[in-house]
Short mmCIF file of C-alpha atoms in Angstrom, two decimals:
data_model
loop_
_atom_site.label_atom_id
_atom_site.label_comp_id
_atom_site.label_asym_id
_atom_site.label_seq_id
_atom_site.Cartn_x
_atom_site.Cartn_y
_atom_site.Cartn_z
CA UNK A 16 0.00 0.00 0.00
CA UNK A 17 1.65 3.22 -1.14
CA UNK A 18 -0.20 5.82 0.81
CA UNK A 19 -0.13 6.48 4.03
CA UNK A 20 -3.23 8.89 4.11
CA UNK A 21 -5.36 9.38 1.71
CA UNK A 22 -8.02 12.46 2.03
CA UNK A 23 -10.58 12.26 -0.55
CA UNK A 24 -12.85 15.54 -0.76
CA UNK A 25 -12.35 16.63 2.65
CA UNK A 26 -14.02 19.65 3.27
CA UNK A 27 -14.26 21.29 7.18
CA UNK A 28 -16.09 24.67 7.50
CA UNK A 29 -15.78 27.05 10.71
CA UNK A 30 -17.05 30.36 11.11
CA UNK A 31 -15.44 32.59 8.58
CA UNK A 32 -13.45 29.60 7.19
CA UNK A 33 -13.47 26.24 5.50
CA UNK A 34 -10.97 24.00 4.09
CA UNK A 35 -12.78 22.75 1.26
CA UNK A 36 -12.51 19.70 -1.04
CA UNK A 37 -9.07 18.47 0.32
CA UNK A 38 -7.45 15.56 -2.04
CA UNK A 39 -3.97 14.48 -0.19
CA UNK A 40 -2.14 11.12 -0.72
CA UNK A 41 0.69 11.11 1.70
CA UNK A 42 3.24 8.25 0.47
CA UNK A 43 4.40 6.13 2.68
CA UNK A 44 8.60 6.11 3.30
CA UNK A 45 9.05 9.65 2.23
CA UNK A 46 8.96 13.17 4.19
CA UNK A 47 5.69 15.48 2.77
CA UNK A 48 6.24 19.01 3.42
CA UNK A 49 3.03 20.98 3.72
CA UNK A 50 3.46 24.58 3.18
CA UNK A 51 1.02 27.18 3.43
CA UNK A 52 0.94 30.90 5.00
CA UNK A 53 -0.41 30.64 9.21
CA UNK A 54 -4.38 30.34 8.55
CA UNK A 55 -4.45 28.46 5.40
CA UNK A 56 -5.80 25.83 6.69
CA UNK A 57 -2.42 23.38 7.15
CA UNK A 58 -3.75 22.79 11.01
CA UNK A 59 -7.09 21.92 10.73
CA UNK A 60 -6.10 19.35 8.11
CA UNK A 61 -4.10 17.82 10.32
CA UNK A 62 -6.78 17.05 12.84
CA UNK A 63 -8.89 16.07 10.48
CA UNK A 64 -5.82 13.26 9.66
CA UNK A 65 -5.90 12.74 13.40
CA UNK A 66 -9.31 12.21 14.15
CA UNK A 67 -9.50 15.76 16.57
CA UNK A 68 -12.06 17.11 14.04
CA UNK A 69 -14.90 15.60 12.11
CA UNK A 70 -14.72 16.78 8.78
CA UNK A 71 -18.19 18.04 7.10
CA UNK A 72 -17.53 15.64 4.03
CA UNK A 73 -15.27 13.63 1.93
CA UNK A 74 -13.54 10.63 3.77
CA UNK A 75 -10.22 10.42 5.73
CA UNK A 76 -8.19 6.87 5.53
CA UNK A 77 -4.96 6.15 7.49
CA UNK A 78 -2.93 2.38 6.79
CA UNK A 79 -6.40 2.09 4.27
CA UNK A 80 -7.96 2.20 7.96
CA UNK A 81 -11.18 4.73 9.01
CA UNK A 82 -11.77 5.64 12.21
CA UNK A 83 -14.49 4.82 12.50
CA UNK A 84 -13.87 1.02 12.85
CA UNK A 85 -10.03 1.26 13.28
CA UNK A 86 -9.36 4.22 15.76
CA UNK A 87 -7.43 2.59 18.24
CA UNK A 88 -5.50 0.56 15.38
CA UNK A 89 -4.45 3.90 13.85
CA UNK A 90 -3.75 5.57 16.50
CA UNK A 91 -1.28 3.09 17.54
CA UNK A 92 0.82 3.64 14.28
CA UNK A 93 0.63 7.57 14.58
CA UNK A 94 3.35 9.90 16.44
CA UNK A 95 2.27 13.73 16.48
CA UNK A 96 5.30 16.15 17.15
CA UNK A 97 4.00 19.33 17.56
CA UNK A 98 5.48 23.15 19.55
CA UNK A 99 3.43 22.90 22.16
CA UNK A 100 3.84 21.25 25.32
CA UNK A 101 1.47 18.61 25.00
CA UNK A 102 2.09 16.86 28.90
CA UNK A 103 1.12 18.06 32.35
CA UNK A 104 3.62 20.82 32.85
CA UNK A 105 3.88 19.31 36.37
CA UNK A 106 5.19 15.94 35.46
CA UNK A 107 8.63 15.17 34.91
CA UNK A 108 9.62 12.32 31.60
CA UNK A 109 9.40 9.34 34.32
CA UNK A 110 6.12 10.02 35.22
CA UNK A 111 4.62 10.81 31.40
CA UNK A 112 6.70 7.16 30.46
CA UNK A 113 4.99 5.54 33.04
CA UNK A 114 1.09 7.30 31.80
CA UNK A 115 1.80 6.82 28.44
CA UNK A 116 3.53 3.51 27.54
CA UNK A 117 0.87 1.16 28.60
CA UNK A 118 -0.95 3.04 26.36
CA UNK A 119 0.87 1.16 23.31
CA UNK A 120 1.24 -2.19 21.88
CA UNK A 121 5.18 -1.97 20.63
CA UNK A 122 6.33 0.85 23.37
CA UNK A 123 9.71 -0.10 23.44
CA UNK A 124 11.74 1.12 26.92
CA UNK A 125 14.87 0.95 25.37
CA UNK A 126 14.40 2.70 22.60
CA UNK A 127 12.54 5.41 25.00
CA UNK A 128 16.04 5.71 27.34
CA UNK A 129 17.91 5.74 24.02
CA UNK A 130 16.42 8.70 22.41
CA UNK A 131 16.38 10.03 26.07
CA UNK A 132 20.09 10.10 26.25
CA UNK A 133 20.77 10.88 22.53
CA UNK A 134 18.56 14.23 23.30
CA UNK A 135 20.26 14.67 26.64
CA UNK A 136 17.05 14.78 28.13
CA UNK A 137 16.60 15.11 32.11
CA UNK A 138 14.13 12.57 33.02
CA UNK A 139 13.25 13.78 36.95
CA UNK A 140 13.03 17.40 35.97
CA UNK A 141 9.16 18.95 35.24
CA UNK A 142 8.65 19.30 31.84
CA UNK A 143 7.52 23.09 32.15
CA UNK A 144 11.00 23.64 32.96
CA UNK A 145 11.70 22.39 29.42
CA UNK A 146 13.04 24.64 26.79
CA UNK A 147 10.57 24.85 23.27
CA UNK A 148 13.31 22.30 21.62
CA UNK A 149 13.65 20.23 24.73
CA UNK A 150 10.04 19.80 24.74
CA UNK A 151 9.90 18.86 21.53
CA UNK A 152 12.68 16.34 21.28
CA UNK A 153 10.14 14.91 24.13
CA UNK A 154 7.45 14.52 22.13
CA UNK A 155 9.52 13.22 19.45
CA UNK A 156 11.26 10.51 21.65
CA UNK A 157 7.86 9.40 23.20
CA UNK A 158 6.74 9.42 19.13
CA UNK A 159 9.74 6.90 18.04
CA UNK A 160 9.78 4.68 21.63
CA UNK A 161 6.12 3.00 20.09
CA UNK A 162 7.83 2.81 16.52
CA UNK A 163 5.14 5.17 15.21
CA UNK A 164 5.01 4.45 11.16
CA UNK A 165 3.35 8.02 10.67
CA UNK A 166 5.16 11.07 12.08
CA UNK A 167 2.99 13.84 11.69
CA UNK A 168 4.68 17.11 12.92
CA UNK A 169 2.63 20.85 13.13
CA UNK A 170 4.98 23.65 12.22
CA UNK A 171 7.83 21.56 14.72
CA UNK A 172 10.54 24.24 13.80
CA UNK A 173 8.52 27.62 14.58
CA UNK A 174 10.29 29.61 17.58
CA UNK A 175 13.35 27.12 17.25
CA UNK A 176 16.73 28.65 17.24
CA UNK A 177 19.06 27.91 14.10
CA UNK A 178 20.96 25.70 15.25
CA UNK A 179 18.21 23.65 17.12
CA UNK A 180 16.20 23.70 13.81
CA UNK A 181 19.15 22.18 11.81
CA UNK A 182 20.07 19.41 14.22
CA UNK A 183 16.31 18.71 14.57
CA UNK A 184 16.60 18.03 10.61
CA UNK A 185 19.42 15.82 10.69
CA UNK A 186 17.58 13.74 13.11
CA UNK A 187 14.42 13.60 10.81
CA UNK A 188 16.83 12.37 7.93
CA UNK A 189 18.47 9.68 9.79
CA UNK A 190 15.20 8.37 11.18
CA UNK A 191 14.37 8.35 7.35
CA UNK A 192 17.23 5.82 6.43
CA UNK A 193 15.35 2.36 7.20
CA UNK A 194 12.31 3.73 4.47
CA UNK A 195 9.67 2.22 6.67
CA UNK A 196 8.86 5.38 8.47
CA UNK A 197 6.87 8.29 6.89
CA UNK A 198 7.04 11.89 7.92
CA UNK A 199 4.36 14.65 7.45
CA UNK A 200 5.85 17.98 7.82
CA UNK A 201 3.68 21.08 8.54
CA UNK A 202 5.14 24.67 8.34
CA UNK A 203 5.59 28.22 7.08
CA UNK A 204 9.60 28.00 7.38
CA UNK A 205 9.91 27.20 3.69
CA UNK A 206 13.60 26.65 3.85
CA UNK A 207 13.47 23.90 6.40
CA UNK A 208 11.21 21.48 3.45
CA UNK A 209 14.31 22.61 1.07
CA UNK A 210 16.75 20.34 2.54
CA UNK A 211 14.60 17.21 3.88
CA UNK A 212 10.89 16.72 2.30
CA UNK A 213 10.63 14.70 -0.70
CA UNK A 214 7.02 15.82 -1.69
CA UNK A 215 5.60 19.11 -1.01
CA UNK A 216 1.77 19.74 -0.52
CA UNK A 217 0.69 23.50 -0.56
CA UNK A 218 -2.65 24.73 0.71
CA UNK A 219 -3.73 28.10 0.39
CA UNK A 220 -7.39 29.56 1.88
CA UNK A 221 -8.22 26.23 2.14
CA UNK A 222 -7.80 24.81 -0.54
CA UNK A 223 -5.18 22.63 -1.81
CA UNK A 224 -2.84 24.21 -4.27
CA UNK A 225 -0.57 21.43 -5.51
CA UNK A 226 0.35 18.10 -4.06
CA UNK A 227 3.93 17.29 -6.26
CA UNK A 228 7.81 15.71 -5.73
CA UNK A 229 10.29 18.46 -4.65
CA UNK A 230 11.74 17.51 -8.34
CA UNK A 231 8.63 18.32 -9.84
CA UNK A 232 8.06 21.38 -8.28
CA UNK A 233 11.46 22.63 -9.24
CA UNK A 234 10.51 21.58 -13.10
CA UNK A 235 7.09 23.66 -13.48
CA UNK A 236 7.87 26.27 -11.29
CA UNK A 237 10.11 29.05 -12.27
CA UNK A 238 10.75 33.08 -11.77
CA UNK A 239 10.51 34.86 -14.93
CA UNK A 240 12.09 38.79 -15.28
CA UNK A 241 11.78 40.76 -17.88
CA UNK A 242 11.04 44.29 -19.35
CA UNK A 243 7.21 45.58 -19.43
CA UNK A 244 6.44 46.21 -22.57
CA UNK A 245 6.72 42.41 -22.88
CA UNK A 246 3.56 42.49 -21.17
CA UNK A 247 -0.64 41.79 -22.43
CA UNK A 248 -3.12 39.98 -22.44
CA UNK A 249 -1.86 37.05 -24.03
CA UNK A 250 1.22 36.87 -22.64
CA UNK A 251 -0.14 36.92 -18.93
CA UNK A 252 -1.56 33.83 -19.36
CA UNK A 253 1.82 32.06 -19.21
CA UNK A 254 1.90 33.17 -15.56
CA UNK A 255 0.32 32.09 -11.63
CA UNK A 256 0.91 36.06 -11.23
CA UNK A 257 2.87 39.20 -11.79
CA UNK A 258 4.71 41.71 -10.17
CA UNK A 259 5.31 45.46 -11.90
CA UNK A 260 8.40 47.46 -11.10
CA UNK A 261 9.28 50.78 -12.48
CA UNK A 262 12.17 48.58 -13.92
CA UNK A 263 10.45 45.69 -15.41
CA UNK A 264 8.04 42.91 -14.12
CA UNK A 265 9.16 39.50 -12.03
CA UNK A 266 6.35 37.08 -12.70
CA UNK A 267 5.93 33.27 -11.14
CA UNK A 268 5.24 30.71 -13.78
CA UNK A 269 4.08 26.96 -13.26
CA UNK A 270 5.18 25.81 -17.18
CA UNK A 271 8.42 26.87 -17.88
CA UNK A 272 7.99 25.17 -21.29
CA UNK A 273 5.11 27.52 -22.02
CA UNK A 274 6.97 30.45 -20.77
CA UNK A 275 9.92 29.68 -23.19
CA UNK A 276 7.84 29.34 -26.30
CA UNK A 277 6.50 32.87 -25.53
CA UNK A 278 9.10 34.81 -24.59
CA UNK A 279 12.41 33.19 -25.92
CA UNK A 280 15.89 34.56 -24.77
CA UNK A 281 13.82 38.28 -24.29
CA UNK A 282 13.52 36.59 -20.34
CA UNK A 283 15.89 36.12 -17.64
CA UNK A 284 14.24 32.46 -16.08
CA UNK A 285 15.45 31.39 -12.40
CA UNK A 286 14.51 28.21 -10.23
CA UNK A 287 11.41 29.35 -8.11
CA UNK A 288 11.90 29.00 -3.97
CA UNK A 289 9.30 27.66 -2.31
CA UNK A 290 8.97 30.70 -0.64
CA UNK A 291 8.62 32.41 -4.36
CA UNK A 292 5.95 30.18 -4.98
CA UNK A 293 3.76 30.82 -1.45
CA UNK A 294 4.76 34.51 -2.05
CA UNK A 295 3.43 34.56 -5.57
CA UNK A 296 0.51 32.83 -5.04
CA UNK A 297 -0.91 34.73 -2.12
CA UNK A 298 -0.11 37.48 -4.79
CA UNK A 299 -2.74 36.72 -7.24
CA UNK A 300 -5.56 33.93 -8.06
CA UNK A 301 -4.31 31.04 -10.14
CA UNK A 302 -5.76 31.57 -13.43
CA UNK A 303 -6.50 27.84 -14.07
#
């Protein structure tokens, strides 16, 4: 089985807001980076994939497992890594260990004291007293010690110092290696998804831009910079959306093939960031 999740016309709506006919596949032995500016919709997705909320419609299947006759199934294969401090502030690691590995079918105690060490983690000190990264090597330790299949992680790296962030990537890659573990990636730190996700899933108000490899994102998806008069009706239509300048126009495209015909070597084309492409598409409605 290839997929990990599948969402099939999801749609939640809230007050003011809906996410609205979600489609995700989330394939299983691979990191899926899903970007999306902070009220896009990126968390409520995720507890829709967790079973927190109900969606409205469409249907939600984890391990080809709902939850409505698998819950406790699924939620044995699932670790959730998220900023937060999700433990009573007033317990130290012992005491959550003891709550919460009963709990699972494969908790494994060595593996627990293993990550415990590796994170030089105190284990009789309150976990209030825990920095943001401590806390979340915490979660992420507690996440691996049941040999969780699914690691789903909401914006992990926001209000993580550099360094922090980088050796919490490494981690994420090594844990990676064996290809039986899948990791779904939540955040607005674009440059984080650069070095470690292999697909990336963008949702914007909502809705669910794209859902493509890393590769294939950096195929379709390009800058394009050139002079103004280069510029109508026509020619727009090769683009997600543009941006004037006094000194010419820097436009986002997603077919660089298309963009070639039209403009030849009168364009200056560059590889599109991820944060180009968020940027560019909060810019403007996709035309398509």
């Amino acid at each position: 089985m290839e997929n990990v999740v599948e969402l099939k016309n999801v749609t939640k709506r809230f007050k003011g807001f809906s996410v609205n006919h979600i489609n995700l596949q989330v394939k299983r032995g691979f990191v899926t980076g899903f970007i999306g500016a902070n009220g896009a919709g990126k968390s409520t997705t995720i507890k829709t994939m967790m079973n927190l909320l109900r969606p409205d419609a469409g249907e939600v299947k984890l391990f080809g497992l709902d939850y409505k006759t698998h819950e406790k199934e699924i939620k044995q294969r699932i670790g959730f890594v998220y900023d937060g401090n999700i433990f009573f502030e007033g317990l130290n690691l012992k005491d959550i260990k003891r709550i919460v590995a009963p709990a699972y079918k494969r908790w494994d105690d060595t593996i627990f004291y293993q990550y415990v060490e590796q994170f030089e983690l105190p284990l009789n000190k309150a976990i209030k007293t825990f920095s943001k990264g401590m806390q979340m090597k915490a979660s992420l330790a507690i996440a691996l010690s049941h040999h969780a299949e699914l690691i789903i992680m909401d914006e992990p790296t926001a209000g993580l110092d550099p360094i922090f962030r980088r050796e919490l990537l490494d981690l994420l890659q090594e844990l990676m290696v064996d290809g039986n573990r899948t990791i779904f990636f939540s955040t607005h730190i674009t440059t984080d998804l650069d070095r470690i996700a292999d697909y990336i899933a963008f949702i914007q108000k909502g809705e669910l831009v794209f859902n493509q490899s890393i590769h294939d994102v950096a195929e379709n998806y390009a800058l394009v910079k050139g002079e103004l008069n280069l510029l109508d009706r026509d020619t727009e239509k090769a683009f997600v959306h543009v941006h004037r300048a006094s000194t010419g126009f820097e436009a986002l495209t997603d077919n660089i093939k298309a963009a070639k015909n039209i403009f030849g070597d009168t364009v200056i084309i560059e590889r599109a960031s991820l944060e180009d492409i968020m940027y560019y598409f909060k810019g403007g409605i996709h035309h398509a």
